[in-house]
Short mmCIF file of C-alpha atoms and ligand atoms in Angstrom, two decimals:
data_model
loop_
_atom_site.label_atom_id
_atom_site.label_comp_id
_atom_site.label_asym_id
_atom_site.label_seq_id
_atom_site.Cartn_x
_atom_site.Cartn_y
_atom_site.Cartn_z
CA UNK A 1 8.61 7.71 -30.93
CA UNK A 2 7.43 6.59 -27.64
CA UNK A 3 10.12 4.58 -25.60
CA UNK A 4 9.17 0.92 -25.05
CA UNK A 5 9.37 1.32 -21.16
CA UNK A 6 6.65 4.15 -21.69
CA UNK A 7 4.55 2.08 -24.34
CA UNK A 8 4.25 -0.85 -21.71
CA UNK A 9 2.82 1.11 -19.10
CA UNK A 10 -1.05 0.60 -19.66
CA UNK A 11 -3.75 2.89 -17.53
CA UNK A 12 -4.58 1.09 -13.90
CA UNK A 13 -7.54 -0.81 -13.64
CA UNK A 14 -8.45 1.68 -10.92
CA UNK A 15 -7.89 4.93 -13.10
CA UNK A 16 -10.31 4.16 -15.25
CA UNK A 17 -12.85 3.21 -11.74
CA UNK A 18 -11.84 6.51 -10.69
CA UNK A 19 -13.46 8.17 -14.26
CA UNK A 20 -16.64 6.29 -14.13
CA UNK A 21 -17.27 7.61 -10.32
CA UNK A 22 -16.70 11.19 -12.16
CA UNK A 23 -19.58 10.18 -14.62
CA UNK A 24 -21.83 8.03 -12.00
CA UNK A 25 -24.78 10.28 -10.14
CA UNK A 26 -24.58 9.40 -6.20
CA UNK A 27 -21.90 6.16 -6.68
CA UNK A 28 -21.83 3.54 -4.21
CA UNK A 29 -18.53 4.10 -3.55
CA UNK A 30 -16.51 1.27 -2.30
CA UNK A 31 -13.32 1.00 -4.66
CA UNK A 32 -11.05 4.53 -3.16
CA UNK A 33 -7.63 3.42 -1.83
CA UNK A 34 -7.47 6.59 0.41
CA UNK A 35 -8.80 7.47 3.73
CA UNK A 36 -12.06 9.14 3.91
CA UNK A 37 -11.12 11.25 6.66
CA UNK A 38 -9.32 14.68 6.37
CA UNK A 39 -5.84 15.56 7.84
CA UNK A 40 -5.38 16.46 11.34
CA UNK A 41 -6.13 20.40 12.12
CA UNK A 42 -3.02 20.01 13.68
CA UNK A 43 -1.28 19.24 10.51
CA UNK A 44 -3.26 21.96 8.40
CA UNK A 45 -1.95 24.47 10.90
CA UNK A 46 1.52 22.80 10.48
CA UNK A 47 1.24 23.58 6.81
CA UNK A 48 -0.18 27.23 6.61
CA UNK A 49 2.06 28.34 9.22
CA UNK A 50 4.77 26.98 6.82
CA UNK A 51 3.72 29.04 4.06
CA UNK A 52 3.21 31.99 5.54
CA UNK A 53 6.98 32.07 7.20
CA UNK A 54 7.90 31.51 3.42
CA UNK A 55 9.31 28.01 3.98
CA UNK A 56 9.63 27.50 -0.12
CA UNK A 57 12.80 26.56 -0.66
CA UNK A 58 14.01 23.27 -1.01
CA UNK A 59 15.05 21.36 1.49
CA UNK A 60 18.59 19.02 1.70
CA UNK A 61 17.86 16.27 -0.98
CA UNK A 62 17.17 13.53 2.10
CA UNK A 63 14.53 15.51 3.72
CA UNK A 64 14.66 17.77 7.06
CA UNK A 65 16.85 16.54 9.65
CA UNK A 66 14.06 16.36 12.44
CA UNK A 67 12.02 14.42 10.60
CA UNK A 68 14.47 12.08 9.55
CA UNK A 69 15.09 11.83 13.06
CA UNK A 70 11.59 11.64 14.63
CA UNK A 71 10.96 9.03 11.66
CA UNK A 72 14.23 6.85 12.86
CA UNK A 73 13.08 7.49 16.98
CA UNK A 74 9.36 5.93 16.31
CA UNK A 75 10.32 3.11 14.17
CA UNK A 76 13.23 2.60 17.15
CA UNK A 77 10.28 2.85 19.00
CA UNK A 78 8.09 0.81 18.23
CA UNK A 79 9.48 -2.18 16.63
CA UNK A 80 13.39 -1.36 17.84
CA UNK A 81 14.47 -0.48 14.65
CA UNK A 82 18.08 0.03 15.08
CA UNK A 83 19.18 1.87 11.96
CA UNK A 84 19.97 5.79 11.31
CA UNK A 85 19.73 6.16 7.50
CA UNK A 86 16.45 7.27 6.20
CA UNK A 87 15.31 9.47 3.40
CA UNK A 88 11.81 11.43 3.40
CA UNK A 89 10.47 10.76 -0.30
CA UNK A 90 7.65 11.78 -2.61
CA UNK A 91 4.75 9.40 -1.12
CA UNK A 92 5.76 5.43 -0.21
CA UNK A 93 5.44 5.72 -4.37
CA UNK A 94 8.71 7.65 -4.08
CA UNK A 95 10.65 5.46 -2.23
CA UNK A 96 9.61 2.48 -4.27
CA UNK A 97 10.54 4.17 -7.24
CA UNK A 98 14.34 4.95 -6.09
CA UNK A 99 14.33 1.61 -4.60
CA UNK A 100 13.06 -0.39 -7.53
CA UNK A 101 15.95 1.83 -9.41
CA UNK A 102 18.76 1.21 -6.62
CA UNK A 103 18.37 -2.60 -6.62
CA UNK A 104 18.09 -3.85 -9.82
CA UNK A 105 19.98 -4.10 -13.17
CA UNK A 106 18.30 -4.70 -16.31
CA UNK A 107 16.32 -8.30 -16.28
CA UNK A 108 17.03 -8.65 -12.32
CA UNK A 109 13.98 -10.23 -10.77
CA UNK A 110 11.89 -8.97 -7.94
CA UNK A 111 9.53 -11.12 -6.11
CA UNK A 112 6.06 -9.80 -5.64
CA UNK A 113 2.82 -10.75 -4.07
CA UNK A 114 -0.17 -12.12 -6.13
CA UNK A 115 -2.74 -9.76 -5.45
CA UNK A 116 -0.50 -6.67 -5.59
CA UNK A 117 -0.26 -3.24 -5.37
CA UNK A 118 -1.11 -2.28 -8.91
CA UNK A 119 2.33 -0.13 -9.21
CA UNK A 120 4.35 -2.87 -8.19
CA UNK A 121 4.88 -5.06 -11.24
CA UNK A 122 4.32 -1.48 -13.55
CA UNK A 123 7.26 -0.08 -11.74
CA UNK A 124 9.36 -3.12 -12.10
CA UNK A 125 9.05 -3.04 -15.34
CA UNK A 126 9.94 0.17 -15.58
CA UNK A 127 12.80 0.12 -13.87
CA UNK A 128 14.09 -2.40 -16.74
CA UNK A 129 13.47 -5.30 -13.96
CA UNK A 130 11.48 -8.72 -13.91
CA UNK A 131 8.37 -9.17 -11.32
CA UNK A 132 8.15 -12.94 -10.31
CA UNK A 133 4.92 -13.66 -8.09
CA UNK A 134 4.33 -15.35 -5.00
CA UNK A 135 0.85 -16.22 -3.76
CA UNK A 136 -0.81 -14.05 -1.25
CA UNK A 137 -3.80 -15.14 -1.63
CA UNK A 138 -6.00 -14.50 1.35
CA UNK A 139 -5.82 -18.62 3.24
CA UNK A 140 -2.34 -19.67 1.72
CA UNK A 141 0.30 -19.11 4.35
CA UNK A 142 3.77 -17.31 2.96
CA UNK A 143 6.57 -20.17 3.31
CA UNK A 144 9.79 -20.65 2.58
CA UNK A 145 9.16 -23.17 -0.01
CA UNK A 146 6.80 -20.89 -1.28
CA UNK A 147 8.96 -18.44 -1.94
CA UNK A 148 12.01 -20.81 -2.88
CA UNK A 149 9.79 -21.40 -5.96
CA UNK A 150 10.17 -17.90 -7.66
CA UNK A 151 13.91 -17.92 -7.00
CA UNK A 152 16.47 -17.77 -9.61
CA UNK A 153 20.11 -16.70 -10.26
CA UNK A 154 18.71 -13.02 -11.11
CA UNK A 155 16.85 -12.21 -8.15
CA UNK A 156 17.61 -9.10 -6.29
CA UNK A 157 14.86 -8.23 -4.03
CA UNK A 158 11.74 -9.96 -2.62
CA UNK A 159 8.98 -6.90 -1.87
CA UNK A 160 6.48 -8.07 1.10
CA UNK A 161 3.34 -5.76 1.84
CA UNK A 162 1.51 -6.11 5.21
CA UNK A 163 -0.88 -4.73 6.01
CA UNK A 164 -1.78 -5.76 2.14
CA UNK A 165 -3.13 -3.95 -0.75
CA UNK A 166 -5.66 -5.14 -1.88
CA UNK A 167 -6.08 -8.34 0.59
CA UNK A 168 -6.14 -6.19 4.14
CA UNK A 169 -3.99 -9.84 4.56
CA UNK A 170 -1.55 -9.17 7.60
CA UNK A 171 2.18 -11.30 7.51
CA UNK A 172 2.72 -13.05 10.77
CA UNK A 173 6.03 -13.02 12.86
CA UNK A 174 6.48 -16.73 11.22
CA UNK A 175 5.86 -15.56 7.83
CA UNK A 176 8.12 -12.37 8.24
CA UNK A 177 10.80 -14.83 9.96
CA UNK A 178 10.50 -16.94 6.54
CA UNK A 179 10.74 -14.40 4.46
CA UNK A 180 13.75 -13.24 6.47
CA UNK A 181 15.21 -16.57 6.22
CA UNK A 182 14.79 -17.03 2.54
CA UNK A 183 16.70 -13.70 1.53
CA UNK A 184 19.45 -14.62 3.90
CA UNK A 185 20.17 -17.93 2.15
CA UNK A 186 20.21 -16.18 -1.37
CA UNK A 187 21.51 -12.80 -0.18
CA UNK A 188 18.84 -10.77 -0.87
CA UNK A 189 16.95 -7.05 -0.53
CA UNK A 190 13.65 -7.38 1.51
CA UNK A 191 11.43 -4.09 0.79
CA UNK A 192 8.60 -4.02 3.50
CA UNK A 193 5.83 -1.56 2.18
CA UNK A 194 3.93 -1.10 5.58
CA UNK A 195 2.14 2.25 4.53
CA UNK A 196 -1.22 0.56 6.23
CA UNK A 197 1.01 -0.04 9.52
CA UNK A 198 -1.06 2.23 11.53
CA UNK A 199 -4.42 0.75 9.86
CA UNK A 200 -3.96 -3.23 11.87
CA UNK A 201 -7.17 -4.42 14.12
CA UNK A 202 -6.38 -7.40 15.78
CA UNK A 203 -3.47 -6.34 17.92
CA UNK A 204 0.32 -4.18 17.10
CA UNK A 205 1.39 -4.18 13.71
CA UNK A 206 3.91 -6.85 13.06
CA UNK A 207 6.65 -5.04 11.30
CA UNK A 208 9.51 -6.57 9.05
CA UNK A 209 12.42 -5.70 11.77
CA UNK A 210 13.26 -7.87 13.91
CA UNK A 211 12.54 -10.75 11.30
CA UNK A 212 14.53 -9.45 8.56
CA UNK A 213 18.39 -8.19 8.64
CA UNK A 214 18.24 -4.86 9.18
CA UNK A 215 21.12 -4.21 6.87
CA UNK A 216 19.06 -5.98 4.02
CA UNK A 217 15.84 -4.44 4.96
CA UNK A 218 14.27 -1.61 3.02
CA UNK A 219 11.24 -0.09 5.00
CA UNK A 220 8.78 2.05 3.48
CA UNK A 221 6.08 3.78 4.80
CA UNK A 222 4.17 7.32 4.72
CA UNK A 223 1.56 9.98 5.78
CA UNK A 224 -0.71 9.33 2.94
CA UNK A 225 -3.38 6.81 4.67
CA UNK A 226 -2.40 7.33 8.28
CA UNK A 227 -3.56 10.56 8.15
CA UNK A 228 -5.35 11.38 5.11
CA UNK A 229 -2.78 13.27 3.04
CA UNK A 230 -2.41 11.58 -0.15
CA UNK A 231 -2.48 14.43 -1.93
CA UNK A 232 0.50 15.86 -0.20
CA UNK A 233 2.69 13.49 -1.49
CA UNK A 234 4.93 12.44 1.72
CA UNK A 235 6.83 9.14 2.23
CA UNK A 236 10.00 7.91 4.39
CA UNK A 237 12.79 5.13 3.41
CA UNK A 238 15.10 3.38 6.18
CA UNK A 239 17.49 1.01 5.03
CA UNK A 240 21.27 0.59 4.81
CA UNK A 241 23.44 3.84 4.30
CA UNK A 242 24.94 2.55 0.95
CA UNK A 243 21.02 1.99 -0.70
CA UNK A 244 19.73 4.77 1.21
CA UNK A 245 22.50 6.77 0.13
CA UNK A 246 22.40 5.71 -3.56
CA UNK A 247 18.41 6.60 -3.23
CA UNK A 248 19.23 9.93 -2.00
CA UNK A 249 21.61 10.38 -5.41
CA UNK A 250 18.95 9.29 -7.22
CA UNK A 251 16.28 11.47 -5.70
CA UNK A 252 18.93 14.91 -6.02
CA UNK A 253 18.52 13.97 -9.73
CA UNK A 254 15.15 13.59 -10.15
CA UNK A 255 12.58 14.69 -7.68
CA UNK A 256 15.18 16.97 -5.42
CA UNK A 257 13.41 17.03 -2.44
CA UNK A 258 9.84 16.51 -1.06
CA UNK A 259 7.68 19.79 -0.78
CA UNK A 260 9.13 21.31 2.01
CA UNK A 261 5.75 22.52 3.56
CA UNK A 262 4.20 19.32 3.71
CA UNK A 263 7.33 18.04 5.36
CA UNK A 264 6.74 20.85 7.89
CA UNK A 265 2.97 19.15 7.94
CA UNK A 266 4.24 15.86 8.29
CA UNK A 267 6.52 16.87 11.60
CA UNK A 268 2.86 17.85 13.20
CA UNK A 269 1.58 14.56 12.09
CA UNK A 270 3.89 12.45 14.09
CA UNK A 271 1.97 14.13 17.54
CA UNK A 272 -1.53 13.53 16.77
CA UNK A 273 -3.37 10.60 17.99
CA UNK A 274 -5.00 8.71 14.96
CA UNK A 275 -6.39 5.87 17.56
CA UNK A 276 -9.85 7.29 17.14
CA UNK A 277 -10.03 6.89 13.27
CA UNK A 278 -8.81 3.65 13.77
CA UNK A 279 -11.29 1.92 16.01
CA UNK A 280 -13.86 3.65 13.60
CA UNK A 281 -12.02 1.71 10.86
CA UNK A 282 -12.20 -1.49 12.64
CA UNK A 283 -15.52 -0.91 13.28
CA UNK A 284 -16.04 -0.27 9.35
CA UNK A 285 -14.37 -3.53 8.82
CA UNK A 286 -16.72 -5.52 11.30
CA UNK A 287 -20.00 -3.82 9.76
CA UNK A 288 -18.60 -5.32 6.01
CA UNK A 289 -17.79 -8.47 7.47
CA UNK A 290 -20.82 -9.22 9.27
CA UNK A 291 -23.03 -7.41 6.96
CA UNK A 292 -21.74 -9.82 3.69
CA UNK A 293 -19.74 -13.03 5.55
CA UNK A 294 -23.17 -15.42 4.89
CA UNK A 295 -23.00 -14.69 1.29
CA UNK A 296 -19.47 -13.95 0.38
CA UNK A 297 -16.08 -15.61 0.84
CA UNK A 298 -14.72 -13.02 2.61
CA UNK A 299 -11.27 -13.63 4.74
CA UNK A 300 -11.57 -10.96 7.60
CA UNK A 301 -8.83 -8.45 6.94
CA UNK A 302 -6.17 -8.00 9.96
CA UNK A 303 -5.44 -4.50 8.19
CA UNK A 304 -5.79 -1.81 5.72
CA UNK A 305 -9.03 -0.74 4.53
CA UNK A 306 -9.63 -3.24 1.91
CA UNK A 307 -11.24 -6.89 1.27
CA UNK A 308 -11.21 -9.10 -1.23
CA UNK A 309 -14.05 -11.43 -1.28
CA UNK A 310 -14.88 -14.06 -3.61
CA UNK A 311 -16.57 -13.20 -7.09
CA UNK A 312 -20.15 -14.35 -6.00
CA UNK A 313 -21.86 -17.72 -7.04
CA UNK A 314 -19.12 -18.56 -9.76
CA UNK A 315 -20.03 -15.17 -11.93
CA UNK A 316 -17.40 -13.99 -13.93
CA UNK A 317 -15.59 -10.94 -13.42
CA UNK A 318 -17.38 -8.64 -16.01
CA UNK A 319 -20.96 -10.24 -15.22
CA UNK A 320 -20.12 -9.19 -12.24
CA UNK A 321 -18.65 -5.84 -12.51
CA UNK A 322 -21.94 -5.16 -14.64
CA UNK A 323 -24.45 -6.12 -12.10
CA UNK A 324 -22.27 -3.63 -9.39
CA UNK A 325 -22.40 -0.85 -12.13
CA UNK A 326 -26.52 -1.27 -12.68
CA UNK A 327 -26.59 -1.19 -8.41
CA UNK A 328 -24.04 2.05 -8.88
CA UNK A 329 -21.66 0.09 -6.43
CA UNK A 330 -18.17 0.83 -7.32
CA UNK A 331 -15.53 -2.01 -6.68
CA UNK A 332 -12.64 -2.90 -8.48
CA UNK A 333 -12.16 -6.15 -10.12
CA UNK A 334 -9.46 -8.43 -9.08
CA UNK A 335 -7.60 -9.35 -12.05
CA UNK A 336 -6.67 -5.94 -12.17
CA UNK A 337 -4.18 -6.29 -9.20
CA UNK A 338 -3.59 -10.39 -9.73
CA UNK A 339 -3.40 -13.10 -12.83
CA UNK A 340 -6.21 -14.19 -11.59
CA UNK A 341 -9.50 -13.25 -11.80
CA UNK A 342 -11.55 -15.20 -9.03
CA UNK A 343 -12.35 -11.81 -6.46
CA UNK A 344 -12.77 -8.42 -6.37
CA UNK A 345 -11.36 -5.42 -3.83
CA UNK A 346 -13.28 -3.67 -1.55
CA UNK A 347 -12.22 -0.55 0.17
CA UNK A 348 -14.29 0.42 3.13
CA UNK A 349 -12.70 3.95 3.42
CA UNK A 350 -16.45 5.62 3.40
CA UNK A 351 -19.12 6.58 5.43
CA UNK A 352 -20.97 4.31 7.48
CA UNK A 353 -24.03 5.09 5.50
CA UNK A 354 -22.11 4.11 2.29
CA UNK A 355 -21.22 1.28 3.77
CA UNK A 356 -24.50 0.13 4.50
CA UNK A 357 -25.81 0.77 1.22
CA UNK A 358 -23.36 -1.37 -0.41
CA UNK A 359 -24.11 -4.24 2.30
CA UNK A 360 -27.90 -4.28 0.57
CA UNK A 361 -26.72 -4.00 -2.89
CA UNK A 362 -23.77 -6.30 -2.80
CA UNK A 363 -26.39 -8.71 -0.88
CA UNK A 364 -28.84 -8.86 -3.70
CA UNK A 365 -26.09 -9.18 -6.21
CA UNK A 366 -24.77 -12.55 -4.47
CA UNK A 367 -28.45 -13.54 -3.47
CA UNK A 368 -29.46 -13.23 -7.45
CA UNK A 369 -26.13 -15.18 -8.52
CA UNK A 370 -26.96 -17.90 -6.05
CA UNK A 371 -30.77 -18.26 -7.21
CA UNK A 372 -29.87 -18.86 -10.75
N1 PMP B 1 1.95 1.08 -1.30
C1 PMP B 1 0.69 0.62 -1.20
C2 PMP B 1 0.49 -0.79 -0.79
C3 PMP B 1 -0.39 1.45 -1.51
O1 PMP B 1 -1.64 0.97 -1.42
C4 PMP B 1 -0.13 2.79 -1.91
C5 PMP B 1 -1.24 3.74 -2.28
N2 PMP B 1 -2.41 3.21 -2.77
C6 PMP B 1 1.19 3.21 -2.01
C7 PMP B 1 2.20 2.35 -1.67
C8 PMP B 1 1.56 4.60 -2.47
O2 PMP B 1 1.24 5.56 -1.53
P1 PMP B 1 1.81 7.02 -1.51
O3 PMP B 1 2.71 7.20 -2.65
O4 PMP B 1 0.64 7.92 -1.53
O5 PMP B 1 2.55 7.12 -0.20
#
């Protein structure tokens, strides 16, 4: 009864991290891909003010026309992003959806990172296409040749993510010029999820333009982690008028329009300041490193709000994952975002004091593993 593209679509290794914090009395906490900060008052304002003028209606299919445009101005902006053909979409999930559905045909193959995004390969396969992994792997630098590898006649896209999910792994301008180089040769779509682009420590966020072709870039990014409204479900896509166009056909037919209040919200958003929340994130990310670097293999993340250390003293994942659950610290195992099952994420989007309680537990865990 069920369609086969339905029946392949298994729960996400997080999901079912996300019940057992429901059943878990005072969790340790360190496996939530969200910020733990609220949205802006700013952007609350932005959003009641919006509903009490009765904005309910739904917008043109593409989003407002402002914040199309303040989108386009700040990615000009920043990184001199010369295009004018955006689309404001349901979440970055949104725009990888009507991308995913714009670029390939049935059994087209898209490269994608190994450790991923869990939606990536899901959605892929979904959208009747192939996922083909490169390594991104926290110490293996992205090359050409790397890439080469996964190439065949039916590749269509190659989908980068930096700052990374789960890896906190940031490309450099050499990697990005590589990747850039490699879709050129084999005419190919680059999408560039950089929904952590405002969560980078070590300097500016290095985005895809200016490395890749503009006209075969697709940029995605949102409001969901820069400013703690993942709930609200708000995204952008820039790109080349004919896929941004055929995305927009594609979203009139299915989603419409994102909720016009939010977008309303999300205009307010693009004034506030977020540099405070990140040097407290940067701070977050020291504290981990420093607090677990003698014990763990831990690359230091350039961005995001995630790690992904080592599994401990050669235990195996579910050894592992046990001895977390009997400490009630929450992580999520890697295999569930990779083939391979050597590391686990860890989010540090929590309190400080959080934080510091996982530090001790995680400590013991590695110090017990090591002693026997
Ligand atoms: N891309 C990456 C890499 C993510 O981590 C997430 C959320 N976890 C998304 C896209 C989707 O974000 P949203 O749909 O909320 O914008």
């Amino acid at each position: 009864m069920i369609s086969r593209r339905a029946s392949a679509v298994e729960a996400s290794g997080i999901r079912k991290m996300f019940e057992l914090v429901a059943s878990m009395e005072d969790p340790i906490n360190l496996s939530i891909g969200q910020a733990h900060f609220d949205p802006p008052e700013a952007v609350k304002q932005a959003a009641i003010e919006a509903v009490e003028e009765n904005f309910s209606r739904y917008t043109v299919t593409q989003g407002l026309p402002e914040l199309n445009e303040r989108t386009l101005d700040r990615l000009a902006e920043q990184y001199g992003y010369q295009g004018r053909h955006s689309i404001i979409t349901l979440g970055v999930s949104g725009g990888l959806q009507l991308g995913f559905m714009g670029l390939l045909d049935p059994g087209d193959e898209i490269l994608i990172p190994d450790p991923y995004f869990v939606m990536y390969p899901v959605l892929a396969g979904m959208c009747s296409g192939v996922p083909v992994y490169y390594d991104m792997y926290p110490g293996t630098p992205l090359t050409e040749q790397a890439l080469e590898q996964g190439i065949s006649e039916r590749t269509r896209a190659i989908l980068i993510n930096s700052p990374s999910n789960p890896t906190g792994r940031t490309l450099t301008a050499e990697e990005l010029d590589a990747v850039g180089r490699v879709a050129e040769r084999h005419d190919l779509t680059v999408i560039s999820d950089e929904i952590y682009d405002a969560f980078v420590y070590d300097g500016p966020h290095v985005s895809a333009v200016g490395h890749v072709d503009e006209q075969r870039l697709l940029l995605l990014g949102g409001w969901s982690k820069t400013y703690g409204m993942a709930g609200w479900r708000l995204g952008y896509a820039a790109g080349s008028a004919e896929l941004i166009d055929a995305m927009r056909r594609m979203q009139q037919f299915s989603f419409v329009c994102a909720p016009s209040i939010v977008q309303r919200a999300g205009l307010a958003a693009l004034d506030v300041d977020m540099s405070a929340q990140i040097s407290a994130y940067r701070g977050k990310r020291d504290m981990i490193v420093e607090g677990l670097g003698d014990l763990y293999e831990i690359a230091s993340p350039g961005g995001s709000f995630y790690m992904f250390p080592e599994l401990p003293g050669g235990l195996e994942t579910d050894v592992f994952m046990q001895r977390c659950l009997e400490r009630r610290v929450l992580v999520v195992p890697g295999k569930a975002m990779s083939r391979r099952a050597t590391h686990f994420r860890l989010s540090f989007a929590a309190t400080d004091d959080v934080l510091q309680r996982g530090i001790t537990e995680l400590r013991a865990i590695a110090e017990e593993a090591r002693a026997t």
